[in-house]
Amino acid sequence: MKDNATFRAEFRAAHIPRWYVGYAHLALTVALSVGLIVWSVLQLEAVTWAEWMTVPLAFVYANIAEYLGHRYVMHVPRRGLRSIYVRHSKQHHRFFTDQHMPFEHHQDYKVTLFPLLLVVFFFGVFGAPVWFALQWLFSDNVAWLFVLVAVAYFLNYELFHFAFHCRTDSWVMKIPGIKKVMALHQQHHRPELMSRYNFNITYPIGDWLFGTYHREPTTATEQNHD
Ligand SMILES: [Zn+2]
Ligand SMILES: [Zn+2]
């Protein structure tokens, strides 16, 4: 098997175009998500306590969706969704291993952040029918609260995952609690554990429920590239 430095060099040459700017990808991800969250908030009108229950329910739903998607689509090749498996298991997990977690360059963000077109596509294909169903079954408020939580959860996922692949001496790592959650993802990046444990990137609710939570006593090691 190729060593990590060789894999990274070959991957960058083959898959990351010169024009790609990681900072712009990150900024657009944040801007579009925040824009959609604000838009959803502006649609709310006289929300009842029963409608507010959408927030915790949608949160748990998003957590389980994150878990199942990561465990059964990103780590198992599925017909029609194979490119997602390749992107994640064959590229993200080879580029970043538990021994080589940090980005070396803003262009490396491309191996972690979701492509924006894919996000727009998934939100359109899976989000729009849910919006119409909730609006029809319950109310406009429930539909917009669902969109709000789904987008906020997605942004949370992207920012956590981004943070976990920052250098350990970055200011990001000083955010309280971030290293604890990061340690779980780092263990998930160990090649022999990646298909078995720690499929939640954010909060390990799915891992607790389905018995795949794995925490080792060791803390995240220093492993920056200079
Ligand atoms: Zn990762
Ligand atoms: Zn994974």
Coordinates of C-alpha atoms and ligand atoms in Angstrom, one line a residue:
M1 CA 0.0 0.0 0.0
K2 CA 1.2 3.5 -0.8
D3 CA 2.4 5.7 2.0
N4 CA 0.2 8.6 3.0
A5 CA 2.5 11.3 1.5
T6 CA 2.6 9.5 -1.9
F7 CA -1.2 9.0 -1.9
R8 CA -1.8 12.7 -1.1
A9 CA 0.6 13.9 -3.8
E10 CA -0.9 11.7 -6.4
F11 CA -4.5 12.5 -5.3
R12 CA -3.9 16.2 -5.5
A13 CA -2.3 16.0 -8.9
A14 CA -5.2 13.9 -10.3
H15 CA -8.3 15.3 -8.5
I16 CA -7.8 18.8 -7.2
P17 CA -7.8 21.5 -10.0
R18 CA -5.5 24.5 -9.8
W19 CA -8.4 26.9 -9.7
Y20 CA -10.0 25.2 -6.6
V21 CA -9.9 27.6 -3.5
G22 CA -10.7 25.8 -0.3
Y23 CA -11.5 29.0 1.6
A24 CA -14.1 29.9 -1.0
H25 CA -15.7 26.4 -0.7
L26 CA -15.8 26.8 3.1
A27 CA -17.2 30.3 2.9
L28 CA -19.9 29.3 0.4
T29 CA -21.0 26.3 2.5
V30 CA -21.4 28.6 5.5
A31 CA -23.0 31.5 3.6
L32 CA -25.6 29.3 1.8
S33 CA -26.5 27.4 5.0
V34 CA -26.8 30.5 7.1
G35 CA -28.9 32.1 4.3
L36 CA -31.3 29.2 4.3
I37 CA -31.5 29.1 8.1
V38 CA -32.3 32.8 8.2
W39 CA -34.9 32.4 5.4
S40 CA -36.6 29.6 7.3
V41 CA -36.7 31.6 10.6
L42 CA -38.3 34.5 8.7
Q43 CA -41.1 32.1 7.5
L44 CA -42.2 31.2 11.0
E45 CA -45.4 32.7 12.4
A46 CA -46.9 32.2 15.9
V47 CA -45.3 28.8 16.5
T48 CA -47.2 26.7 19.0
W49 CA -45.5 24.5 21.6
A50 CA -46.5 21.4 19.7
E51 CA -44.8 22.8 16.5
W52 CA -41.6 23.5 18.5
M53 CA -41.4 19.8 19.1
T54 CA -40.3 19.5 15.5
V55 CA -36.9 20.8 16.6
P56 CA -35.8 17.9 18.9
L57 CA -37.5 15.3 16.7
A58 CA -35.7 16.7 13.5
F59 CA -32.4 16.8 15.4
V60 CA -32.7 13.1 16.4
Y61 CA -33.8 12.2 12.8
A62 CA -30.8 14.1 11.4
N63 CA -28.4 12.3 13.8
I64 CA -29.8 8.9 12.8
A65 CA -29.7 9.8 9.1
E66 CA -26.0 10.9 9.5
Y67 CA -25.3 7.6 11.2
L68 CA -27.0 5.4 8.7
G69 CA -25.7 7.3 5.7
H70 CA -22.1 7.2 6.9
R71 CA -22.3 3.5 8.0
Y72 CA -24.3 2.0 5.1
V73 CA -23.7 4.3 2.1
M74 CA -20.3 6.0 2.7
H75 CA -18.7 2.7 3.9
V76 CA -20.6 0.1 1.7
P77 CA -20.8 0.4 -2.1
R78 CA -24.5 0.7 -3.1
R79 CA -25.9 0.6 -6.6
G80 CA -26.3 4.2 -7.9
L81 CA -24.5 5.7 -4.9
R82 CA -21.1 4.1 -5.5
S83 CA -19.4 7.5 -6.1
I84 CA -20.2 8.5 -2.6
Y85 CA -18.6 5.3 -1.3
V86 CA -15.5 5.9 -3.4
R87 CA -15.2 9.6 -2.4
H88 CA -15.4 8.7 1.3
S89 CA -13.9 5.2 1.8
K90 CA -11.3 5.2 -1.0
Q91 CA -10.4 8.9 -1.0
H92 CA -11.2 10.7 2.3
H93 CA -10.1 7.7 4.4
R94 CA -6.9 7.2 2.4
F95 CA -6.0 10.9 2.4
F96 CA -6.6 11.2 6.1
T97 CA -5.7 8.3 8.4
D98 CA -5.5 8.4 12.2
Q99 CA -1.8 9.1 11.9
H100 CA -2.3 11.9 9.3
M101 CA -5.4 13.8 10.2
P102 CA -4.6 17.5 9.4
F103 CA -5.0 19.4 6.1
E104 CA -1.7 20.7 4.7
H105 CA -3.2 23.2 2.4
H106 CA -6.5 24.9 1.7
Q107 CA -6.9 22.8 -1.4
D108 CA -7.1 19.8 0.8
Y109 CA -10.5 21.0 2.0
K110 CA -11.8 19.5 -1.2
V111 CA -11.2 16.0 0.3
T112 CA -13.4 16.8 3.3
L113 CA -16.2 19.3 2.5
F114 CA -19.2 18.1 0.4
P115 CA -19.3 19.3 -3.2
L116 CA -21.9 22.1 -3.2
L117 CA -23.7 20.7 -6.3
L118 CA -24.1 17.4 -4.5
V119 CA -25.5 19.2 -1.5
V120 CA -28.0 21.2 -3.5
F121 CA -29.0 18.0 -5.4
F122 CA -29.6 16.0 -2.2
F123 CA -31.5 18.8 -0.4
G124 CA -33.6 19.2 -3.5
V125 CA -34.3 15.5 -4.1
F126 CA -34.8 14.5 -0.4
G127 CA -35.6 17.8 1.2
A128 CA -38.3 19.2 -1.1
P129 CA -40.7 16.1 -0.8
V130 CA -40.3 16.2 3.0
W131 CA -41.1 19.9 3.1
F132 CA -44.3 19.4 1.1
A133 CA -45.3 16.3 3.1
L134 CA -44.8 18.1 6.5
Q135 CA -46.6 21.2 5.2
W136 CA -49.5 19.1 4.0
L137 CA -49.7 16.8 7.1
F138 CA -49.0 19.5 9.8
S139 CA -48.3 23.1 9.0
D140 CA -46.0 25.6 7.4
N141 CA -44.2 26.2 10.7
V142 CA -43.4 22.5 11.0
A143 CA -42.1 22.3 7.5
W144 CA -39.9 25.4 8.0
L145 CA -38.7 24.2 11.4
F146 CA -37.6 20.9 9.8
V147 CA -35.7 22.8 7.0
L148 CA -34.1 25.0 9.7
V149 CA -32.9 22.0 11.8
A150 CA -31.8 20.0 8.8
V151 CA -29.7 22.8 7.3
A152 CA -28.3 23.8 10.8
Y153 CA -27.4 20.1 11.4
F154 CA -25.7 19.9 8.0
L155 CA -23.6 23.0 8.7
N156 CA -22.7 21.6 12.2
Y157 CA -21.6 18.4 10.5
E158 CA -19.4 20.2 7.9
L159 CA -17.8 22.5 10.5
F160 CA -17.1 19.7 13.0
H161 CA -15.6 17.5 10.3
F162 CA -13.6 20.5 9.0
A163 CA -12.3 21.2 12.5
F164 CA -11.3 17.6 13.1
H165 CA -9.0 17.8 10.1
C166 CA -7.3 21.1 11.2
R167 CA -3.9 21.1 12.8
T168 CA -3.9 20.3 16.5
D169 CA -2.2 23.7 17.3
S170 CA -5.0 25.6 15.4
W171 CA -7.3 27.9 17.4
V172 CA -10.2 25.7 16.3
M173 CA -8.9 22.9 18.6
K174 CA -9.1 25.3 21.6
I175 CA -13.0 25.3 21.4
P176 CA -14.1 23.5 24.6
G177 CA -15.0 19.9 23.9
I178 CA -13.8 19.8 20.3
K179 CA -10.8 17.5 21.0
K180 CA -13.1 15.0 22.8
V181 CA -15.4 14.6 19.8
M182 CA -12.4 14.8 17.4
A183 CA -10.8 11.8 19.2
L184 CA -13.8 9.6 18.2
H185 CA -13.4 10.7 14.5
Q186 CA -9.7 10.1 14.7
Q187 CA -10.3 6.5 15.9
H188 CA -12.8 6.1 13.0
H189 CA -10.0 7.1 10.7
R190 CA -7.9 4.2 11.8
P191 CA -8.1 1.9 8.7
E192 CA -9.0 -1.3 10.6
L193 CA -11.7 0.5 12.6
M194 CA -13.3 2.7 9.9
S195 CA -16.0 0.2 8.9
R196 CA -16.9 -0.7 12.5
Y197 CA -17.0 2.2 14.9
N198 CA -17.9 5.9 15.4
F199 CA -20.1 6.7 12.4
N200 CA -21.5 9.8 13.9
I201 CA -19.3 12.8 13.0
T202 CA -21.2 15.1 15.4
Y203 CA -22.9 13.7 18.5
P204 CA -22.5 10.0 19.0
I205 CA -26.3 9.3 19.6
G206 CA -26.5 6.8 16.7
D207 CA -23.3 5.0 17.8
W208 CA -24.7 4.7 21.4
L209 CA -28.0 3.4 20.1
F210 CA -26.5 0.8 17.7
G211 CA -23.6 -0.3 19.8
T212 CA -20.7 1.1 17.6
Y213 CA -19.4 3.7 20.1
H214 CA -15.7 3.3 20.6
R215 CA -13.5 5.5 22.8
E216 CA -9.9 4.7 23.6
P217 CA -8.3 6.0 26.7
T218 CA -5.5 7.7 24.7
T219 CA -5.9 11.4 23.8
A220 CA -5.4 12.9 20.4
T221 CA -1.7 12.9 19.6
E222 CA 0.2 15.8 18.1
Q223 CA 0.7 15.2 14.5
N224 CA 1.1 18.3 12.5
H225 CA 2.9 18.6 9.3
D226 CA 5.4 21.4 9.2
Ligands
ZN1 ZN -12.8 12.6 8.4
ZN2 ZN -15.9 7.2 7.4

